[in-house]
Amino acid sequence: MSELKRLFQNGGLFRFSNNCSVNPLKEFMTFSKYAGYRGRFPFTYVEDKIHFESDITIKEFLFRELTNDLEKFDCAKALEERNASHLNEFLFKRYDLEDPIKQVDYETAKLFSILKSFLCSPQKMVFIHMDKISFTPGLNERMARIMKREVTDKKRSIIVSGDIPQQWESLLVAQIKQGPRKNFHIISTSVDDSPQDDRNYVENSNKHAA
């Protein structure tokens, strides 16, 4: 097992920084090959451009993958069973889940997509593109508490493409930076960022074929 895989298995927040690519997901997949992943590997992707046109409710969007009968579905119980009770108060006291999801603003659409990735996905790795989204300081604080639970309770690795809000920085394990020659550097934030602490994953045309 590579050192990076071991880092991801332990959970934490990671920042993925590339060279202003229009497709950070593609760059992340490129990086994953050099980090030791082969072929397809399980993770959940939350894209940056999210627009809802469907008439489904917020409740349907969040929970429809968990049940075939939403009318009899106990949302609070489902959260508890999935070790996600930390989402309970946030969702039910802040929003009316019967409202149509297409009416929410851009920031809230992104928020729901992130929460759904924590709620419905069994994958321990979540890749979030945050390039055009900036939550308010108060919401960032709430999200930091939610992410901390996801990291500590589920050992989930949350990889963010874009700026990391100040309120999330205490969860940051490492930064993944792309160099000018398609090389990647892993810079740990848990130790001094001295050169010997960098992990280099350099492109080699003879290795790590897709």
mmCIF file of C-alpha atoms in Angstrom:
data_model
loop_
_atom_site.group_PDB
_atom_site.id
_atom_site.type_symbol
_atom_site.label_atom_id
_atom_site.label_comp_id
_atom_site.label_asym_id
_atom_site.label_seq_id
_atom_site.Cartn_x
_atom_site.Cartn_y
_atom_site.Cartn_z
ATOM 1 C CA MET A 1 0.000 0.000 0.000
ATOM 2 C CA SER A 2 1.350 3.431 -0.945
ATOM 3 C CA GLU A 3 1.910 6.085 1.685
ATOM 4 C CA LEU A 4 -0.797 8.239 0.129
ATOM 5 C CA LYS A 5 -3.352 5.432 0.258
ATOM 6 C CA ARG A 6 -2.523 4.983 3.918
ATOM 7 C CA LEU A 7 -3.058 8.718 4.483
ATOM 8 C CA PHE A 8 -6.450 8.560 2.779
ATOM 9 C CA GLN A 9 -7.494 5.491 4.776
ATOM 10 C CA ASN A 10 -6.899 7.361 8.018
ATOM 11 C CA GLY A 11 -9.296 10.117 6.924
ATOM 12 C CA GLY A 12 -8.976 13.885 7.028
ATOM 13 C CA LEU A 13 -9.310 16.979 4.879
ATOM 14 C CA PHE A 14 -7.034 17.389 1.855
ATOM 15 C CA ARG A 15 -6.656 20.330 -0.512
ATOM 16 C CA PHE A 16 -6.093 19.526 -4.183
ATOM 17 C CA SER A 17 -4.431 22.374 -6.073
ATOM 18 C CA ASN A 18 -3.709 22.129 -9.803
ATOM 19 C CA ASN A 19 -2.603 24.608 -12.457
ATOM 20 C CA CYS A 20 -5.942 26.367 -12.943
ATOM 21 C CA SER A 21 -7.275 23.437 -14.922
ATOM 22 C CA VAL A 22 -10.830 23.667 -16.204
ATOM 23 C CA ASN A 23 -11.217 20.006 -15.261
ATOM 24 C CA PRO A 24 -9.871 19.347 -11.747
ATOM 25 C CA LEU A 25 -11.551 15.932 -11.681
ATOM 26 C CA LYS A 26 -9.476 14.844 -14.681
ATOM 27 C CA GLU A 27 -6.316 16.111 -12.987
ATOM 28 C CA PHE A 28 -7.246 14.292 -9.799
ATOM 29 C CA MET A 29 -7.714 11.049 -11.724
ATOM 30 C CA THR A 30 -4.305 11.621 -13.308
ATOM 31 C CA PHE A 31 -2.817 12.133 -9.868
ATOM 32 C CA SER A 32 -4.476 8.972 -8.533
ATOM 33 C CA LYS A 33 -2.534 6.828 -11.023
ATOM 34 C CA TYR A 34 0.786 8.231 -9.892
ATOM 35 C CA ALA A 35 -0.260 7.763 -6.285
ATOM 36 C CA GLY A 36 -0.734 4.042 -6.788
ATOM 37 C CA TYR A 37 -4.425 3.596 -7.651
ATOM 38 C CA ARG A 38 -5.128 1.303 -10.590
ATOM 39 C CA GLY A 39 -8.189 1.458 -12.810
ATOM 40 C CA ARG A 40 -11.434 2.455 -11.148
ATOM 41 C CA PHE A 41 -11.463 3.147 -7.443
ATOM 42 C CA PRO A 42 -14.428 4.159 -5.281
ATOM 43 C CA PHE A 43 -15.021 7.809 -4.452
ATOM 44 C CA THR A 44 -17.850 10.338 -4.595
ATOM 45 C CA TYR A 45 -17.577 13.493 -6.716
ATOM 46 C CA VAL A 46 -19.414 16.724 -5.852
ATOM 47 C CA GLU A 47 -19.154 19.046 -8.818
ATOM 48 C CA ASP A 48 -19.032 22.823 -8.704
ATOM 49 C CA LYS A 49 -21.732 23.687 -11.232
ATOM 50 C CA ILE A 50 -24.980 22.453 -9.726
ATOM 51 C CA HIS A 51 -28.375 23.485 -11.056
ATOM 52 C CA PHE A 52 -31.643 21.775 -10.197
ATOM 53 C CA GLU A 53 -34.495 21.814 -12.709
ATOM 54 C CA SER A 54 -36.516 18.954 -11.281
ATOM 55 C CA ASP A 55 -39.678 19.487 -9.216
ATOM 56 C CA ILE A 56 -38.539 16.994 -6.601
ATOM 57 C CA THR A 57 -38.451 18.122 -2.997
ATOM 58 C CA ILE A 58 -35.324 18.615 -0.926
ATOM 59 C CA LYS A 59 -36.325 15.476 0.972
ATOM 60 C CA GLU A 60 -36.530 13.459 -2.249
ATOM 61 C CA PHE A 61 -33.139 14.692 -3.392
ATOM 62 C CA LEU A 62 -31.447 13.798 -0.109
ATOM 63 C CA PHE A 63 -33.147 10.486 0.677
ATOM 64 C CA ARG A 64 -34.531 8.917 -2.504
ATOM 65 C CA GLU A 65 -31.512 6.616 -2.829
ATOM 66 C CA LEU A 66 -32.229 5.189 0.616
ATOM 67 C CA THR A 67 -35.902 4.230 0.258
ATOM 68 C CA ASN A 68 -38.661 3.415 -2.207
ATOM 69 C CA ASP A 69 -41.344 4.880 0.049
ATOM 70 C CA LEU A 70 -40.541 8.396 1.208
ATOM 71 C CA GLU A 71 -44.000 8.870 2.764
ATOM 72 C CA LYS A 72 -43.276 6.217 5.391
ATOM 73 C CA PHE A 73 -39.560 6.958 5.587
ATOM 74 C CA ASP A 74 -38.278 8.123 8.966
ATOM 75 C CA CYS A 75 -35.507 10.579 8.033
ATOM 76 C CA ALA A 76 -34.275 11.111 11.591
ATOM 77 C CA LYS A 77 -34.068 7.366 12.229
ATOM 78 C CA ALA A 78 -32.224 6.851 8.938
ATOM 79 C CA LEU A 79 -29.645 9.450 9.930
ATOM 80 C CA GLU A 80 -29.135 7.752 13.284
ATOM 81 C CA GLU A 81 -28.737 4.312 11.700
ATOM 82 C CA ARG A 82 -26.102 5.682 9.324
ATOM 83 C CA ASN A 83 -24.145 7.343 12.110
ATOM 84 C CA ALA A 84 -25.166 10.699 10.661
ATOM 85 C CA SER A 85 -27.209 12.166 13.508
ATOM 86 C CA HIS A 86 -24.952 15.244 13.341
ATOM 87 C CA LEU A 87 -26.876 16.169 10.172
ATOM 88 C CA ASN A 88 -30.254 15.900 11.895
ATOM 89 C CA GLU A 89 -30.524 19.299 13.585
ATOM 90 C CA PHE A 90 -28.788 21.032 10.700
ATOM 91 C CA LEU A 91 -31.252 19.777 8.080
ATOM 92 C CA PHE A 92 -34.544 19.717 9.949
ATOM 93 C CA LYS A 93 -34.267 22.986 11.848
ATOM 94 C CA ARG A 94 -32.785 25.048 9.046
ATOM 95 C CA TYR A 95 -34.799 23.936 5.998
ATOM 96 C CA ASP A 96 -38.286 22.772 5.044
ATOM 97 C CA LEU A 97 -37.523 19.482 3.335
ATOM 98 C CA GLU A 98 -40.862 19.582 1.496
ATOM 99 C CA ASP A 99 -39.819 22.657 -0.513
ATOM 100 C CA PRO A 100 -38.909 22.116 -4.203
ATOM 101 C CA ILE A 101 -35.175 21.862 -4.531
ATOM 102 C CA LYS A 102 -35.079 23.861 -7.768
ATOM 103 C CA GLN A 103 -35.981 26.979 -5.736
ATOM 104 C CA VAL A 104 -32.830 26.949 -3.618
ATOM 105 C CA ASP A 105 -29.965 29.282 -4.408
ATOM 106 C CA TYR A 106 -26.606 28.224 -5.825
ATOM 107 C CA GLU A 107 -24.860 28.072 -2.451
ATOM 108 C CA THR A 108 -27.603 25.955 -0.875
ATOM 109 C CA ALA A 109 -27.624 23.594 -3.857
ATOM 110 C CA LYS A 110 -23.914 22.998 -3.285
ATOM 111 C CA LEU A 111 -24.485 22.514 0.427
ATOM 112 C CA PHE A 112 -27.178 19.874 -0.157
ATOM 113 C CA SER A 113 -24.953 18.058 -2.643
ATOM 114 C CA ILE A 114 -22.141 17.872 -0.087
ATOM 115 C CA LEU A 115 -24.484 16.690 2.662
ATOM 116 C CA LYS A 116 -25.945 14.052 0.345
ATOM 117 C CA SER A 117 -22.447 12.735 -0.369
ATOM 118 C CA PHE A 118 -22.015 12.236 3.381
ATOM 119 C CA LEU A 119 -25.485 10.796 3.878
ATOM 120 C CA CYS A 120 -26.002 8.427 0.961
ATOM 121 C CA SER A 121 -22.557 7.437 -0.176
ATOM 122 C CA PRO A 122 -20.732 4.524 1.487
ATOM 123 C CA GLN A 123 -17.492 5.684 -0.124
ATOM 124 C CA LYS A 124 -14.851 6.924 2.278
ATOM 125 C CA MET A 125 -13.329 9.310 -0.256
ATOM 126 C CA VAL A 126 -15.215 12.451 -1.338
ATOM 127 C CA PHE A 127 -13.809 14.836 -3.959
ATOM 128 C CA ILE A 128 -15.442 18.297 -3.806
ATOM 129 C CA HIS A 129 -14.922 20.995 -6.422
ATOM 130 C CA MET A 130 -15.322 24.342 -4.603
ATOM 131 C CA ASP A 131 -13.952 26.747 -7.219
ATOM 132 C CA LYS A 132 -16.965 29.046 -7.504
ATOM 133 C CA ILE A 133 -18.566 28.539 -4.104
ATOM 134 C CA SER A 134 -17.786 30.444 -0.918
ATOM 135 C CA PHE A 135 -19.977 29.735 2.098
ATOM 136 C CA THR A 136 -20.609 32.351 4.776
ATOM 137 C CA PRO A 137 -18.338 32.204 7.874
ATOM 138 C CA GLY A 138 -21.178 30.866 10.035
ATOM 139 C CA LEU A 139 -21.995 28.111 7.553
ATOM 140 C CA ASN A 140 -18.310 27.265 7.222
ATOM 141 C CA GLU A 141 -18.179 26.763 10.992
ATOM 142 C CA ARG A 142 -21.173 24.409 10.881
ATOM 143 C CA MET A 143 -19.675 22.522 7.956
ATOM 144 C CA ALA A 144 -16.368 22.207 9.808
ATOM 145 C CA ARG A 145 -18.156 20.484 12.692
ATOM 146 C CA ILE A 146 -19.975 18.165 10.297
ATOM 147 C CA MET A 147 -16.759 17.325 8.452
ATOM 148 C CA LYS A 148 -14.985 16.630 11.735
ATOM 149 C CA ARG A 149 -17.607 14.009 12.563
ATOM 150 C CA GLU A 150 -17.291 12.494 9.092
ATOM 151 C CA VAL A 151 -13.520 12.308 9.499
ATOM 152 C CA THR A 152 -13.392 11.020 13.060
ATOM 153 C CA ASP A 153 -16.409 8.696 13.032
ATOM 154 C CA LYS A 154 -16.179 7.336 9.480
ATOM 155 C CA LYS A 155 -12.507 7.886 8.630
ATOM 156 C CA ARG A 156 -13.706 9.721 5.539
ATOM 157 C CA SER A 157 -11.178 11.543 3.354
ATOM 158 C CA ILE A 158 -12.561 14.827 2.014
ATOM 159 C CA ILE A 159 -10.539 16.239 -0.875
ATOM 160 C CA VAL A 160 -11.345 19.836 -1.828
ATOM 161 C CA SER A 161 -10.364 21.428 -5.136
ATOM 162 C CA GLY A 162 -10.313 25.144 -4.375
ATOM 163 C CA ASP A 163 -9.616 27.334 -1.374
ATOM 164 C CA ILE A 164 -9.994 25.855 2.103
ATOM 165 C CA PRO A 165 -11.979 28.193 4.389
ATOM 166 C CA GLN A 166 -10.187 29.242 7.556
ATOM 167 C CA GLN A 167 -12.790 27.414 9.640
ATOM 168 C CA TRP A 168 -11.818 24.088 8.021
ATOM 169 C CA GLU A 169 -8.059 24.444 8.368
ATOM 170 C CA SER A 170 -7.798 22.524 11.647
ATOM 171 C CA LEU A 171 -8.962 19.401 9.756
ATOM 172 C CA LEU A 172 -6.372 19.780 6.979
ATOM 173 C CA VAL A 173 -4.016 16.790 6.784
ATOM 174 C CA ALA A 174 -2.094 17.604 3.606
ATOM 175 C CA GLN A 175 -2.057 19.614 0.396
ATOM 176 C CA ILE A 176 -1.761 17.963 -2.988
ATOM 177 C CA LYS A 177 -0.075 20.427 -5.338
ATOM 178 C CA GLN A 178 0.514 20.030 -9.055
ATOM 179 C CA GLY A 179 3.820 21.307 -10.392
ATOM 180 C CA PRO A 180 4.552 22.848 -13.811
ATOM 181 C CA ARG A 181 5.667 19.504 -15.281
ATOM 182 C CA LYS A 182 2.641 17.465 -14.280
ATOM 183 C CA ASN A 183 4.396 16.401 -11.100
ATOM 184 C CA PHE A 184 2.514 16.350 -7.823
ATOM 185 C CA HIS A 185 3.686 17.133 -4.301
ATOM 186 C CA ILE A 186 2.085 15.986 -1.066
ATOM 187 C CA ILE A 187 2.774 18.572 1.635
ATOM 188 C CA SER A 188 1.803 17.416 5.098
ATOM 189 C CA THR A 189 0.316 20.003 7.446
ATOM 190 C CA SER A 190 0.692 17.796 10.513
ATOM 191 C CA VAL A 191 4.452 18.317 10.562
ATOM 192 C CA ASP A 192 6.767 21.171 9.569
ATOM 193 C CA ASP A 193 6.554 21.738 5.829
ATOM 194 C CA SER A 194 10.248 21.169 5.260
ATOM 195 C CA PRO A 195 11.484 19.754 1.933
ATOM 196 C CA GLN A 196 12.049 16.283 3.365
ATOM 197 C CA ASP A 197 8.364 16.103 4.296
ATOM 198 C CA ASP A 198 7.208 16.541 0.686
ATOM 199 C CA ARG A 199 6.058 13.427 -1.125
ATOM 200 C CA ASN A 200 6.689 13.632 -4.873
ATOM 201 C CA TYR A 201 4.575 11.783 -7.434
ATOM 202 C CA VAL A 202 6.180 12.581 -10.787
ATOM 203 C CA GLU A 203 4.751 11.719 -14.172
ATOM 204 C CA ASN A 204 6.552 8.861 -15.879
ATOM 205 C CA SER A 205 5.347 7.780 -19.284
ATOM 206 C CA ASN A 206 6.551 4.232 -18.668
ATOM 207 C CA LYS A 207 4.633 3.722 -15.422
ATOM 208 C CA HIS A 208 1.117 3.772 -14.066
ATOM 209 C CA ALA A 209 -0.721 3.188 -17.300
ATOM 210 C CA ALA A 210 -4.462 3.615 -17.103
#
